[in-house]
mmCIF file with all atom_site columns, C-alpha atoms and ligand atoms in Angstrom:
data_model
loop_
_atom_site.group_PDB
_atom_site.id
_atom_site.type_symbol
_atom_site.label_atom_id
_atom_site.label_alt_id
_atom_site.label_comp_id
_atom_site.label_asym_id
_atom_site.label_entity_id
_atom_site.label_seq_id
_atom_site.pdbx_PDB_ins_code
_atom_site.Cartn_x
_atom_site.Cartn_y
_atom_site.Cartn_z
_atom_site.occupancy
_atom_site.B_iso_or_equiv
_atom_site.pdbx_formal_charge
_atom_site.auth_seq_id
_atom_site.auth_comp_id
_atom_site.auth_asym_id
_atom_site.auth_atom_id
_atom_site.pdbx_PDB_model_num
ATOM   1  C  CA  . MET Z 1 1  ? 93.163  119.074 157.873 1.00 0.00 ? 893 MET Z CA  1
ATOM   2  C  CA  . LEU Z 1 2  ? 91.973  121.246 155.003 1.00 0.00 ? 894 LEU Z CA  1
ATOM   3  C  CA  . LYS Z 1 3  ? 94.061  122.367 152.046 1.00 0.00 ? 895 LYS Z CA  1
ATOM   4  C  CA  . ILE Z 1 4  ? 92.785  124.841 149.438 1.00 0.00 ? 896 ILE Z CA  1
ATOM   5  C  CA  . GLY Z 1 5  ? 94.860  125.848 146.431 1.00 0.00 ? 897 GLY Z CA  1
ATOM   6  C  CA  . THR Z 1 6  ? 94.681  129.103 144.520 1.00 0.00 ? 898 THR Z CA  1
ATOM   7  C  CA  . VAL Z 1 7  ? 91.289  129.492 142.884 1.00 0.00 ? 899 VAL Z CA  1
ATOM   8  C  CA  . LYS Z 1 8  ? 90.718  131.853 139.989 1.00 0.00 ? 900 LYS Z CA  1
ATOM   9  C  CA  . TRP Z 1 9  ? 87.099  132.129 138.971 1.00 0.00 ? 901 TRP Z CA  1
ATOM   10 C  CA  . GLN Z 1 10 ? 85.076  134.454 136.752 1.00 0.00 ? 902 GLN Z CA  1
ATOM   11 C  CA  . GLY Z 1 11 ? 81.350  134.605 136.123 1.00 0.00 ? 903 GLY Z CA  1
ATOM   12 C  CA  . LYS Z 1 12 ? 78.861  137.068 134.685 1.00 0.00 ? 904 LYS Z CA  1
ATOM   13 C  CA  . CYS Z 1 13 ? 75.224  137.319 133.770 1.00 0.00 ? 905 CYS Z CA  1
ATOM   14 C  CA  . ALA Z 1 14 ? 74.519  137.241 130.013 1.00 0.00 ? 906 ALA Z CA  1
ATOM   15 C  CA  . LYS Z 1 15 ? 71.539  139.600 130.457 1.00 0.00 ? 907 LYS Z CA  1
ATOM   16 C  CA  . HIS Z 1 16 ? 73.321  142.007 132.822 1.00 0.00 ? 908 HIS Z CA  1
ATOM   17 C  CA  . PRO Z 1 17 ? 77.053  141.735 131.991 1.00 0.00 ? 909 PRO Z CA  1
ATOM   18 C  CA  . LYS Z 1 18 ? 77.818  145.048 133.731 1.00 0.00 ? 910 LYS Z CA  1
ATOM   19 C  CA  . PHE Z 1 19 ? 76.441  143.900 137.083 1.00 0.00 ? 911 PHE Z CA  1
ATOM   20 C  CA  . SER Z 1 20 ? 79.285  143.716 139.619 1.00 0.00 ? 912 SER Z CA  1
ATOM   21 C  CA  . PRO Z 1 21 ? 78.371  142.262 143.040 1.00 0.00 ? 913 PRO Z CA  1
ATOM   22 C  CA  . SER Z 1 22 ? 81.347  143.941 144.759 1.00 0.00 ? 914 SER Z CA  1
ATOM   23 C  CA  . SER Z 1 23 ? 80.700  147.491 143.531 1.00 0.00 ? 915 SER Z CA  1
ATOM   24 C  CA  . ASP Z 1 24 ? 76.951  147.438 142.727 1.00 0.00 ? 916 ASP Z CA  1
ATOM   25 C  CA  . GLY Z 1 25 ? 75.565  145.403 145.629 1.00 0.00 ? 917 GLY Z CA  1
ATOM   26 C  CA  . PRO Z 1 26 ? 72.332  143.375 145.858 1.00 0.00 ? 918 PRO Z CA  1
ATOM   27 C  CA  . GLN Z 1 27 ? 70.071  146.414 145.316 1.00 0.00 ? 919 GLN Z CA  1
ATOM   28 C  CA  . ALA Z 1 28 ? 71.369  146.669 141.721 1.00 0.00 ? 920 ALA Z CA  1
ATOM   29 C  CA  . ILE Z 1 29 ? 69.953  143.246 140.738 1.00 0.00 ? 921 ILE Z CA  1
ATOM   30 C  CA  . ARG Z 1 30 ? 67.212  143.817 138.137 1.00 0.00 ? 922 ARG Z CA  1
ATOM   31 C  CA  . GLY Z 1 31 ? 63.983  141.847 137.994 1.00 0.00 ? 923 GLY Z CA  1
ATOM   32 C  CA  . GLU Z 1 32 ? 65.128  139.310 140.597 1.00 0.00 ? 924 GLU Z CA  1
ATOM   33 C  CA  . CYS Z 1 33 ? 67.484  137.831 137.981 1.00 0.00 ? 925 CYS Z CA  1
ATOM   34 C  CA  . GLN Z 1 34 ? 68.609  134.406 139.239 1.00 0.00 ? 926 GLN Z CA  1
ATOM   35 C  CA  . ARG Z 1 35 ? 72.013  134.612 137.523 1.00 0.00 ? 927 ARG Z CA  1
ATOM   36 C  CA  . CYS Z 1 36 ? 72.813  137.951 139.178 1.00 0.00 ? 928 CYS Z CA  1
ATOM   37 C  CA  . GLN Z 1 37 ? 71.543  136.654 142.535 1.00 0.00 ? 929 GLN Z CA  1
ATOM   38 C  CA  . ASP Z 1 38 ? 73.832  133.626 142.189 1.00 0.00 ? 930 ASP Z CA  1
ATOM   39 C  CA  . LEU Z 1 39 ? 76.793  135.921 141.483 1.00 0.00 ? 931 LEU Z CA  1
ATOM   40 C  CA  . MET Z 1 40 ? 75.887  137.946 144.591 1.00 0.00 ? 932 MET Z CA  1
ATOM   41 C  CA  . THR Z 1 41 ? 75.704  134.773 146.709 1.00 0.00 ? 933 THR Z CA  1
ATOM   42 C  CA  . ILE Z 1 42 ? 79.060  133.523 145.383 1.00 0.00 ? 934 ILE Z CA  1
ATOM   43 C  CA  . TYR Z 1 43 ? 80.627  136.928 146.144 1.00 0.00 ? 935 TYR Z CA  1
ATOM   44 C  CA  . GLU Z 1 44 ? 79.171  137.093 149.684 1.00 0.00 ? 936 GLU Z CA  1
ATOM   45 C  CA  . ASN Z 1 45 ? 80.200  133.527 150.500 1.00 0.00 ? 937 ASN Z CA  1
ATOM   46 C  CA  . HIS Z 1 46 ? 83.708  134.152 149.173 1.00 0.00 ? 938 HIS Z CA  1
ATOM   47 C  CA  . GLN Z 1 47 ? 84.054  137.266 151.353 1.00 0.00 ? 939 GLN Z CA  1
ATOM   48 C  CA  . ARG Z 1 48 ? 82.803  135.309 154.373 1.00 0.00 ? 940 ARG Z CA  1
ATOM   49 C  CA  . THR Z 1 49 ? 85.238  132.463 153.656 1.00 0.00 ? 941 THR Z CA  1
ATOM   50 C  CA  . LEU Z 1 50 ? 88.170  134.886 153.423 1.00 0.00 ? 942 LEU Z CA  1
ATOM   51 C  CA  . ARG Z 1 51 ? 87.180  136.500 156.749 1.00 0.00 ? 943 ARG Z CA  1
ATOM   52 C  CA  . LEU Z 1 52 ? 86.914  133.085 158.395 1.00 0.00 ? 944 LEU Z CA  1
ATOM   53 C  CA  . MET Z 1 53 ? 90.328  132.014 157.058 1.00 0.00 ? 945 MET Z CA  1
ATOM   54 C  CA  . ARG Z 1 54 ? 91.953  135.217 158.371 1.00 0.00 ? 946 ARG Z CA  1
ATOM   55 C  CA  . THR Z 1 55 ? 90.514  134.778 161.852 1.00 0.00 ? 947 THR Z CA  1
ATOM   56 C  CA  . PHE Z 1 56 ? 91.086  131.012 161.908 1.00 0.00 ? 948 PHE Z CA  1
ATOM   57 C  CA  . THR Z 1 57 ? 94.849  131.096 161.167 1.00 0.00 ? 949 THR Z CA  1
ATOM   58 C  CA  . PRO Z 1 58 ? 96.075  132.821 164.392 1.00 0.00 ? 950 PRO Z CA  1
ATOM   59 C  CA  . LEU Z 1 59 ? 94.149  130.309 166.535 1.00 0.00 ? 951 LEU Z CA  1
ATOM   60 C  CA  . ALA Z 1 60 ? 95.684  127.366 164.640 1.00 0.00 ? 952 ALA Z CA  1
ATOM   61 C  CA  . ARG Z 1 61 ? 99.210  128.728 165.262 1.00 0.00 ? 953 ARG Z CA  1
ATOM   62 C  CA  . LYS Z 1 62 ? 98.620  128.969 169.030 1.00 0.00 ? 954 LYS Z CA  1
ATOM   63 C  CA  . LYS Z 1 63 ? 97.927  125.231 169.171 1.00 0.00 ? 955 LYS Z CA  1
ATOM   64 C  CA  . LYS Z 1 64 ? 101.424 124.433 167.861 1.00 0.00 ? 956 LYS Z CA  1
ATOM   65 C  CA  . THR Z 1 65 ? 103.700 122.360 170.090 1.00 0.00 ? 957 THR Z CA  1
ATOM   66 C  CA  . PRO Z 1 66 ? 106.324 124.338 172.079 1.00 0.00 ? 958 PRO Z CA  1
ATOM   67 C  CA  . ASP Z 1 67 ? 109.402 125.589 170.236 1.00 0.00 ? 959 ASP Z CA  1
ATOM   68 C  CA  . PRO Z 1 68 ? 112.018 122.750 170.432 1.00 0.00 ? 960 PRO Z CA  1
ATOM   69 C  CA  . ILE Z 1 69 ? 114.856 125.251 171.138 1.00 0.00 ? 961 ILE Z CA  1
ATOM   70 C  CA  . THR Z 1 70 ? 112.986 126.674 174.144 1.00 0.00 ? 962 THR Z CA  1
ATOM   71 C  CA  . ALA Z 1 71 ? 112.230 123.152 175.372 1.00 0.00 ? 963 ALA Z CA  1
ATOM   72 C  CA  . ARG Z 1 72 ? 115.922 122.175 175.091 1.00 0.00 ? 964 ARG Z CA  1
ATOM   73 C  CA  . GLN Z 1 73 ? 117.027 125.270 177.023 1.00 0.00 ? 965 GLN Z CA  1
ATOM   74 C  CA  . GLN Z 1 74 ? 114.602 124.478 179.833 1.00 0.00 ? 966 GLN Z CA  1
ATOM   75 C  CA  . ASN Z 1 75 ? 116.311 121.051 180.147 1.00 0.00 ? 967 ASN Z CA  1
ATOM   76 C  CA  . LEU Z 1 76 ? 119.586 122.811 181.084 1.00 0.00 ? 968 LEU Z CA  1
ATOM   77 C  CA  . PHE Z 1 77 ? 117.990 123.710 184.407 1.00 0.00 ? 969 PHE Z CA  1
ATOM   78 C  CA  . PRO Z 1 78 ? 116.278 120.554 185.697 1.00 0.00 ? 970 PRO Z CA  1
ATOM   79 C  CA  . SER Z 1 79 ? 114.046 121.236 188.655 1.00 0.00 ? 971 SER Z CA  1
ATOM   80 C  CA  . ASN Z 1 80 ? 115.313 118.236 190.679 1.00 0.00 ? 972 ASN Z CA  1
ATOM   81 C  CA  . ALA Z 1 81 ? 119.076 119.124 190.436 1.00 0.00 ? 973 ALA Z CA  1
HETATM 82 ZN ZN1 . ZN  E 2 .  ? 71.250  139.114 135.520 1.00 0.00 ? 817 ZN  E ZN1 1
#
């Protein structure tokens, strides 16, 4: 079981405050700046996590136990009657 609440996070590079990982991309990082590279890594990992969560949820729902109403209705017609 994993629960994650709403996370609001902001970060920027003091040397390159205009660098935006989402719109600029990794090729816009100047001088191999570690701060900008960290922002890029955080952005990429966040995107990957969101994708994983979206694809994980439908699988988790399929594993649910059968609908109790459907199970009750099936009991109205016992096979050994
Ligand atoms: Zn930077």
